[in-house]
PDB file of C-alpha atoms in Angstrom:
ATOM      1  CA  MET S 201     -17.355  30.813  14.479  1.00 47.00           C
ATOM      2  CA  LEU S 202     -15.403  29.498  17.401  1.00 53.00           C
ATOM      3  CA  LEU S 203     -14.409  25.853  17.527  1.00 50.00           C
ATOM      4  CA  SER S 204     -14.460  23.910  20.723  1.00 54.00           C
ATOM      5  CA  ARG S 205     -11.087  22.720  21.972  1.00 55.00           C
ATOM      6  CA  ALA S 206     -11.870  19.086  20.958  1.00 52.00           C
ATOM      7  CA  ALA S 207     -13.052  20.135  17.486  1.00 53.00           C
ATOM      8  CA  TYR S 208      -9.979  22.319  17.036  1.00 53.00           C
ATOM      9  CA  LYS S 209      -7.709  19.408  17.979  1.00 53.00           C
ATOM     10  CA  GLY S 210      -9.491  17.191  15.414  1.00 54.00           C
ATOM     11  CA  VAL S 211      -8.890  19.741  12.649  1.00 54.00           C
ATOM     12  CA  HIS S 212      -5.301  20.175  13.780  1.00 56.00           C
ATOM     13  CA  ILE S 213      -4.677  16.405  13.861  1.00 60.00           C
ATOM     14  CA  THR S 214      -6.138  15.944  10.368  1.00 65.00           C
ATOM     15  CA  ALA S 215      -3.980  18.743   8.985  1.00 66.00           C
ATOM     16  CA  ARG S 216      -0.948  17.311  10.753  1.00 71.00           C
ATOM     17  CA  ASN S 217      -1.635  13.808   9.378  1.00 84.00           C
ATOM     18  CA  GLU S 218      -1.894  15.215   5.849  1.00 85.00           C
ATOM     19  CA  GLN S 219       1.362  17.123   6.419  1.00 86.00           C
ATOM     20  CA  GLU S 220       3.087  13.962   7.715  1.00 88.00           C
ATOM     21  CA  GLU S 221       1.810  12.030   4.698  1.00 89.00           C
ATOM     22  CA  LEU S 222       3.211  14.674   2.343  1.00 90.00           C
ATOM     23  CA  GLU S 223       6.559  14.583   4.139  1.00 92.00           C
ATOM     24  CA  GLU S 224       6.653  10.796   3.907  1.00 92.00           C
ATOM     25  CA  LYS S 225       5.936  10.908   0.163  1.00 92.00           C
ATOM     26  CA  ARG S 226       8.695  13.487  -0.337  1.00 93.00           C
ATOM     27  CA  GLU S 227      11.150  11.314   1.604  1.00 93.00           C
ATOM     28  CA  ILE S 228      10.303   8.258  -0.503  1.00 91.00           C
ATOM     29  CA  LYS S 229      10.720  10.277  -3.693  1.00 91.00           C
ATOM     30  CA  ARG S 230      14.069  11.614  -2.465  1.00 90.00           C
ATOM     31  CA  ARG S 231      15.337   8.098  -1.610  1.00 88.00           C
ATOM     32  CA  LEU S 232      14.242   6.643  -4.942  1.00 87.00           C
ATOM     33  CA  THR S 233      15.801   9.510  -6.888  1.00 86.00           C
ATOM     34  CA  ARG S 234      19.034   9.031  -4.958  1.00 84.00           C
ATOM     35  CA  LYS S 235      19.051   5.287  -5.677  1.00 81.00           C
ATOM     36  CA  LEU S 236      18.578   5.935  -9.372  1.00 79.00           C
ATOM     37  CA  SER S 237      21.383   8.490  -9.449  1.00 79.00           C
ATOM     38  CA  GLN S 238      23.765   6.040  -7.760  1.00 81.00           C
ATOM     39  CA  ARG S 239      23.417   3.314 -10.365  1.00 78.00           C
ATOM     40  CA  PRO S 240      26.702   1.751 -11.480  1.00 79.00           C
ATOM     41  CA  THR S 241      28.159   2.674 -14.842  1.00 80.00           C
ATOM     42  CA  VAL S 242      28.266   0.260 -17.789  1.00 78.00           C
ATOM     43  CA  GLU S 243      31.999  -0.212 -17.247  1.00 82.00           C
ATOM     44  CA  GLU S 244      31.496  -1.095 -13.568  1.00 82.00           C
ATOM     45  CA  LEU S 245      28.856  -3.637 -14.536  1.00 80.00           C
ATOM     46  CA  ARG S 246      31.174  -5.201 -17.125  1.00 79.00           C
ATOM     47  CA  GLN S 247      34.025  -5.465 -14.608  1.00 83.00           C
ATOM     48  CA  ALA S 248      31.720  -7.166 -12.141  1.00 81.00           C
ATOM     49  CA  LYS S 249      30.678  -9.512 -14.979  1.00 79.00           C
ATOM     50  CA  ILE S 250      27.069  -8.447 -14.513  1.00 79.00           C
ATOM     51  CA  LEU S 251      26.671  -6.846 -17.883  1.00 73.00           C
ATOM     52  CA  ILE S 252      27.319  -9.171 -20.769  1.00 73.00           C
ATOM     53  CA  ARG S 253      28.002  -8.049 -24.270  1.00 73.00           C
ATOM     54  CA  PHE S 254      25.461  -8.754 -26.946  1.00 74.00           C
ATOM     55  CA  SER S 255      26.036  -8.759 -30.656  1.00 78.00           C
ATOM     56  CA  ASP S 256      24.966  -5.703 -32.566  1.00 81.00           C
ATOM     57  CA  TYR S 257      23.239  -7.931 -35.109  1.00 86.00           C
ATOM     58  CA  VAL S 258      20.200 -10.144 -34.687  1.00 84.00           C
ATOM     59  CA  GLU S 259      19.760 -13.224 -36.825  1.00 88.00           C
ATOM     60  CA  VAL S 260      16.188 -14.158 -37.677  1.00 89.00           C
ATOM     61  CA  ALA S 261      15.274 -17.546 -39.103  1.00 89.00           C
ATOM     62  CA  ASP S 262      12.022 -19.251 -39.991  1.00 89.00           C
ATOM     63  CA  ALA S 263      10.878 -21.955 -37.590  1.00 84.00           C
ATOM     64  CA  GLN S 264       8.208 -24.561 -37.922  1.00 85.00           C
ATOM     65  CA  ASP S 265       5.097 -24.265 -35.828  1.00 83.00           C
ATOM     66  CA  TYR S 266       5.121 -26.581 -32.800  1.00 79.00           C
ATOM     67  CA  ASP S 267       3.246 -27.166 -29.570  1.00 77.00           C
ATOM     68  CA  ARG S 268       4.921 -25.029 -26.903  1.00 75.00           C
ATOM     69  CA  ARG S 269       3.008 -26.475 -23.960  1.00 79.00           C
ATOM     70  CA  ALA S 270       5.276 -28.168 -21.459  1.00 78.00           C
ATOM     71  CA  ASP S 271       5.237 -31.939 -21.118  1.00 79.00           C
ATOM     72  CA  LYS S 272       3.914 -32.991 -17.697  1.00 79.00           C
ATOM     73  CA  PRO S 273       5.296 -36.483 -17.116  1.00 78.00           C
ATOM     74  CA  TRP S 274       3.963 -36.651 -13.565  1.00 75.00           C
ATOM     75  CA  THR S 275       0.435 -36.927 -14.992  1.00 79.00           C
ATOM     76  CA  ARG S 276       1.325 -40.340 -16.425  1.00 79.00           C
ATOM     77  CA  LEU S 277       2.783 -41.837 -13.224  1.00 77.00           C
ATOM     78  CA  THR S 278       1.339 -45.091 -11.951  1.00 76.00           C
ATOM     79  CA  ALA S 279       1.239 -46.316  -8.349  1.00 72.00           C
ATOM     80  CA  ALA S 280       4.357 -48.384  -9.036  1.00 70.00           C
ATOM     81  CA  ASP S 281       6.172 -45.291 -10.341  1.00 69.00           C
ATOM     82  CA  LYS S 282       5.252 -43.373  -7.214  1.00 68.00           C
ATOM     83  CA  ALA S 283       6.524 -46.077  -4.872  1.00 65.00           C
ATOM     84  CA  SER S 284       9.924 -45.524  -3.284  1.00 62.00           C
ATOM     85  CA  PRO S 285      12.934 -47.406  -4.791  1.00 61.00           C
ATOM     86  CA  ASN S 286      13.174 -49.852  -1.878  1.00 62.00           C
ATOM     87  CA  GLY S 287       9.594 -50.991  -2.406  1.00 62.00           C
ATOM     88  CA  ASP S 288       8.205 -49.258   0.682  1.00 66.00           C
ATOM     89  CA  ASN S 289       5.397 -47.058  -0.561  1.00 74.00           C
ATOM     90  CA  THR S 290       3.946 -46.034   2.802  1.00 79.00           C
ATOM     91  CA  GLU S 291       4.266 -42.332   1.889  1.00 79.00           C
ATOM     92  CA  PHE S 292       2.255 -42.914  -1.267  1.00 78.00           C
ATOM     93  CA  ARG S 293      -0.409 -44.857   0.652  1.00 82.00           C
ATOM     94  CA  GLU S 294      -0.614 -42.086   3.260  1.00 85.00           C
ATOM     95  CA  ARG S 295      -1.005 -39.397   0.573  1.00 86.00           C
ATOM     96  CA  GLU S 296      -3.701 -41.473  -1.101  1.00 87.00           C
ATOM     97  CA  ARG S 297      -5.508 -41.981   2.223  1.00 90.00           C
ATOM     98  CA  ARG S 298      -5.485 -38.220   2.868  1.00 92.00           C
ATOM     99  CA  ARG S 299      -6.659 -37.540  -0.695  1.00 91.00           C
ATOM    100  CA  ARG S 300      -9.581 -39.991  -0.301  1.00 93.00           C
ATOM    101  CA  GLU S 301     -10.422 -38.457   3.084  1.00 94.00           C
ATOM    102  CA  ARG S 302     -10.520 -34.933   1.595  1.00 93.00           C
ATOM    103  CA  ALA S 303     -12.666 -36.212  -1.301  1.00 92.00           C
ATOM    104  CA  ALA S 304     -15.119 -37.790   1.170  1.00 93.00           C
ATOM    105  CA  ILE S 305     -15.355 -34.534   3.147  1.00 93.00           C
ATOM    106  CA  ARG S 306     -15.906 -32.583  -0.071  1.00 90.00           C
ATOM    107  CA  LYS S 307     -18.647 -35.025  -1.142  1.00 90.00           C
ATOM    108  CA  GLU S 308     -20.352 -34.805   2.248  1.00 91.00           C
ATOM    109  CA  LEU S 309     -20.288 -31.001   2.160  1.00 87.00           C
ATOM    110  CA  ASN S 310     -21.629 -30.892  -1.401  1.00 84.00           C
ATOM    111  CA  ASP S 311     -24.406 -33.359  -0.478  1.00 85.00           C
ATOM    112  CA  TYR S 312     -25.337 -31.175   2.499  1.00 84.00           C
ATOM    113  CA  LYS S 313     -25.360 -28.040   0.351  1.00 80.00           C
ATOM    114  CA  SER S 314     -27.511 -29.610  -2.359  1.00 78.00           C
ATOM    115  CA  ASN S 315     -29.953 -31.557  -0.152  1.00 80.00           C
ATOM    116  CA  GLU S 316     -30.225 -29.928   3.284  1.00 82.00           C
ATOM    117  CA  MET S 317     -28.957 -26.348   3.266  1.00 79.00           C
ATOM    118  CA  GLU S 318     -31.638 -23.664   3.054  1.00 82.00           C
ATOM    119  CA  VAL S 319     -31.395 -21.199   0.204  1.00 78.00           C
ATOM    120  CA  HIS S 320     -32.916 -17.732   0.351  1.00 82.00           C
ATOM    121  CA  GLU S 321     -35.771 -17.133  -2.066  1.00 81.00           C
ATOM    122  CA  SER S 322     -33.925 -14.374  -3.928  1.00 83.00           C
ATOM    123  CA  SER S 323     -30.796 -16.539  -4.348  1.00 80.00           C
ATOM    124  CA  ARG S 324     -32.377 -19.712  -5.698  1.00 76.00           C
ATOM    125  CA  HIS S 325     -31.689 -18.840  -9.325  1.00 77.00           C
ATOM    126  CA  LEU S 326     -27.963 -18.568  -8.455  1.00 77.00           C
ATOM    127  CA  THR S 327     -27.789 -21.901  -6.641  1.00 72.00           C
ATOM    128  CA  LYS S 328     -26.638 -24.938  -8.586  1.00 66.00           C
ATOM    129  CA  GLY S 329     -28.335 -28.196  -7.611  1.00 59.00           C
ATOM    130  CA  TRP S 330     -30.911 -26.579  -5.339  1.00 55.00           C
ATOM    131  CA  SER S 331     -33.399 -29.161  -4.042  1.00 53.00           C
ATOM    132  CA  SER S 332     -37.014 -27.987  -4.241  1.00 53.00           C
ATOM    133  CA  GLU S 333     -38.270 -30.648  -1.796  1.00 50.00           C
ATOM    134  CA  ILE S 334     -36.076 -29.286   1.014  1.00 48.00           C
ATOM    135  CA  GLN S 335     -37.008 -25.668   0.323  1.00 48.00           C
ATOM    136  CA  GLY S 336     -40.772 -26.012   0.591  1.00 53.00           C
ATOM    137  CA  GLY S 337     -41.891 -27.492  -2.703  1.00 48.00           C
ATOM    138  CA  ALA S 338     -41.257 -24.555  -5.056  1.00 47.00           C
ATOM    139  CA  SER S 339     -39.112 -25.398  -8.034  1.00 46.00           C
ATOM    140  CA  PRO S 340     -36.069 -23.301  -8.909  1.00 44.00           C
ATOM    141  CA  ALA S 341     -36.533 -21.564 -12.217  1.00 42.00           C
TER     142      ALA S 341
END
């Protein structure tokens, strides 16, 4: 079967792309192998003070059980704590204003979703807070 010139070029390009991909993989493998073979010796690392010496022995001791979760002191900050040292807490007020603004936008969007947005019949069971009055009287079940 004879291939048209365009079809032949397509086959040739695909084969060439696969060949280029193989060559690229070989090159990456060669570079990585070379990097691994050029690693510094232990003595070179010690001289550069990169490799530290560890004891040959490990000491194991019993420890009491304790809560390992980190303390998060910022969760206990008050508005006075967040104010700047010179008493000017305009940054704090601005952050609070932006936070309230974002909360209002979120509330408005959630109200729209739960009261006005149409929900497809097949998705009603997946929709939290779906309003049956808006959707034509059928109740979500």
